[in-house]
Amino acid sequence: MKEIWVINGPNLNMLGIREPLIYGHETLKDLEDKLVKNKNVKLKFLQSNHEGTLIDWLQEAYIKKIDGIIFNPAAYTHTSIAIADAVRAISPLPVIEVHLSKIDEREDYRKVSYVKEYCYKQIFGKGLAVYQEALDLLLLL
């Protein structure tokens, strides 16, 4: 059975409350409930508002030899060289970068992803469905 970690960055604990016109009304718990329905995979859900914690989890996933990561670095996508370096360091562990909103249609600074080039794939703009798409892809690898 594959083990996949779902790592979420800053402010994603506020899903359902934070800017629902952009991020929707569903919560992080709703996401977890949807993904857990797949019984052919062991999922671990993590969320932090702290950059260093996210880096520690990425490195831990590599050391523990898990099978893949679904990663929403949130605002750190556009600001953190440290997180980009962490994703690069754990290659070839497949990391799929996800974002709920259409980052390519938002503010200019959101169009830049420092982690994208080190990820297996980037999926965005489909709400919570990006997580299921990423999970389906990781299960095929």
Tab-separated table of C-alpha atoms in Angstrom:
chain	number	residue	atom	x	y	z
A	1	MET	CA	0.000	0.000	0.000
A	2	LYS	CA	1.355	3.417	-0.947
A	3	GLU	CA	1.812	6.147	1.623
A	4	ILE	CA	1.182	9.724	0.516
A	5	TRP	CA	1.437	12.859	2.587
A	6	VAL	CA	-0.825	15.851	2.003
A	7	ILE	CA	1.068	18.918	3.232
A	8	ASN	CA	-0.699	22.272	3.394
A	9	GLY	CA	0.903	25.619	4.081
A	10	PRO	CA	-0.164	28.880	5.678
A	11	ASN	CA	-3.794	29.903	6.063
A	12	LEU	CA	-5.190	26.672	4.632
A	13	ASN	CA	-6.490	25.895	8.118
A	14	MET	CA	-8.860	28.804	7.402
A	15	LEU	CA	-10.535	27.175	4.382
A	16	GLY	CA	-14.272	27.728	4.468
A	17	ILE	CA	-13.767	31.028	6.288
A	18	ARG	CA	-11.046	32.782	4.316
A	19	GLU	CA	-12.160	34.481	1.087
A	20	PRO	CA	-14.841	31.949	0.125
A	21	LEU	CA	-15.338	33.557	-3.289
A	22	ILE	CA	-11.778	32.504	-4.132
A	23	TYR	CA	-11.272	29.390	-1.995
A	24	GLY	CA	-14.816	28.091	-1.579
A	25	HIS	CA	-16.837	27.130	1.468
A	26	GLU	CA	-15.366	23.692	2.110
A	27	THR	CA	-12.926	23.212	4.971
A	28	LEU	CA	-9.639	21.374	5.282
A	29	LYS	CA	-11.563	18.670	7.172
A	30	ASP	CA	-13.947	18.343	4.204
A	31	LEU	CA	-10.926	17.776	1.978
A	32	GLU	CA	-9.542	15.113	4.288
A	33	ASP	CA	-12.905	13.341	4.418
A	34	LYS	CA	-13.087	13.276	0.610
A	35	LEU	CA	-9.594	11.892	0.121
A	36	VAL	CA	-9.835	9.284	2.869
A	37	LYS	CA	-12.553	7.504	0.890
A	38	ASN	CA	-9.770	5.931	-1.169
A	39	LYS	CA	-8.875	2.809	0.799
A	40	ASN	CA	-5.929	1.798	-1.409
A	41	VAL	CA	-3.571	4.353	0.088
A	42	LYS	CA	-2.338	5.462	3.481
A	43	LEU	CA	-2.748	9.241	3.756
A	44	LYS	CA	-1.187	11.577	6.283
A	45	PHE	CA	-2.545	15.133	6.508
A	46	LEU	CA	-0.360	17.971	7.745
A	47	GLN	CA	-0.888	21.741	7.879
A	48	SER	CA	1.327	24.484	9.232
A	49	ASN	CA	1.586	28.231	9.032
A	50	HIS	CA	5.346	27.972	9.630
A	51	GLU	CA	7.909	27.691	6.846
A	52	GLY	CA	10.434	25.674	8.837
A	53	THR	CA	7.839	23.114	9.859
A	54	LEU	CA	6.886	22.566	6.218
A	55	ILE	CA	10.561	22.050	5.342
A	56	ASP	CA	10.981	19.594	8.221
A	57	TRP	CA	8.002	17.562	6.958
A	58	LEU	CA	9.326	17.484	3.390
A	59	GLN	CA	12.674	16.190	4.636
A	60	GLU	CA	11.006	13.690	6.984
A	61	ALA	CA	8.913	12.308	4.112
A	62	TYR	CA	12.094	11.688	2.141
A	63	ILE	CA	13.872	10.022	5.062
A	64	LYS	CA	10.843	7.795	5.742
A	65	LYS	CA	10.711	6.869	2.042
A	66	ILE	CA	7.059	7.683	1.565
A	67	ASP	CA	5.690	7.300	-1.955
A	68	GLY	CA	4.642	10.860	-2.776
A	69	ILE	CA	3.571	14.268	-1.536
A	70	ILE	CA	0.626	16.469	-2.430
A	71	PHE	CA	1.888	19.907	-1.467
A	72	ASN	CA	0.092	23.222	-1.272
A	73	PRO	CA	2.781	25.645	-0.135
A	74	ALA	CA	0.182	28.458	-0.291
A	75	ALA	CA	1.792	31.921	-0.142
A	76	TYR	CA	5.242	30.363	0.330
A	77	THR	CA	4.941	29.235	-3.294
A	78	HIS	CA	5.695	32.776	-4.351
A	79	THR	CA	8.210	33.769	-1.684
A	80	SER	CA	10.239	30.871	-0.326
A	81	ILE	CA	13.533	29.837	-1.836
A	82	ALA	CA	14.013	27.660	1.267
A	83	ILE	CA	10.927	25.582	0.456
A	84	ALA	CA	11.975	25.358	-3.199
A	85	ASP	CA	15.394	24.122	-2.049
A	86	ALA	CA	13.733	21.532	0.211
A	87	VAL	CA	11.584	20.185	-2.631
A	88	ARG	CA	14.653	20.078	-4.864
A	89	ALA	CA	16.657	18.263	-2.184
A	90	ILE	CA	14.160	15.432	-1.823
A	91	SER	CA	14.073	14.592	-5.513
A	92	PRO	CA	13.270	12.000	-6.895
A	93	LEU	CA	10.415	11.753	-4.362
A	94	PRO	CA	7.408	12.887	-6.449
A	95	VAL	CA	5.885	16.109	-5.169
A	96	ILE	CA	2.780	17.501	-6.819
A	97	GLU	CA	2.181	21.199	-6.179
A	98	VAL	CA	-1.496	22.098	-5.862
A	99	HIS	CA	-3.459	25.336	-5.541
A	100	LEU	CA	-7.201	25.788	-5.223
A	101	SER	CA	-7.404	29.015	-7.200
A	102	LYS	CA	-6.351	29.935	-10.708
A	103	ILE	CA	-3.004	31.392	-9.708
A	104	ASP	CA	-2.257	32.299	-13.322
A	105	GLU	CA	-5.265	34.659	-13.344
A	106	ARG	CA	-4.606	36.400	-10.035
A	107	GLU	CA	-2.108	39.028	-8.896
A	108	ASP	CA	1.188	39.066	-10.793
A	109	TYR	CA	3.184	37.843	-7.799
A	110	ARG	CA	0.990	34.717	-7.567
A	111	LYS	CA	1.965	33.727	-11.098
A	112	VAL	CA	5.503	32.938	-9.895
A	113	SER	CA	6.127	29.561	-8.279
A	114	TYR	CA	9.583	28.924	-6.901
A	115	VAL	CA	8.755	25.250	-6.295
A	116	LYS	CA	7.164	24.399	-9.651
A	117	GLU	CA	10.358	23.429	-11.465
A	118	TYR	CA	11.227	20.883	-8.758
A	119	CYS	CA	7.784	19.277	-8.644
A	120	TYR	CA	6.568	16.351	-10.697
A	121	LYS	CA	3.546	18.424	-11.709
A	122	GLN	CA	1.587	21.552	-10.780
A	123	ILE	CA	-2.233	21.433	-10.644
A	124	PHE	CA	-4.356	24.501	-9.897
A	125	GLY	CA	-7.662	26.265	-10.392
A	126	LYS	CA	-10.121	23.456	-9.684
A	127	GLY	CA	-10.860	23.980	-6.010
A	128	LEU	CA	-10.481	20.961	-3.758
A	129	ALA	CA	-10.574	18.701	-6.820
A	130	VAL	CA	-6.868	19.462	-7.370
A	131	TYR	CA	-6.058	17.204	-4.429
A	132	GLN	CA	-7.960	14.231	-5.845
A	133	GLU	CA	-6.332	14.733	-9.236
A	134	ALA	CA	-2.908	14.811	-7.587
A	135	LEU	CA	-3.698	11.695	-5.546
A	136	ASP	CA	-4.888	9.821	-8.627
A	137	LEU	CA	-1.682	10.732	-10.434
A	138	LEU	CA	0.563	9.672	-7.552
A	139	LEU	CA	-1.234	6.337	-7.308
A	140	LEU	CA	-0.336	5.674	-10.952
A	141	LEU	CA	3.397	6.259	-10.424
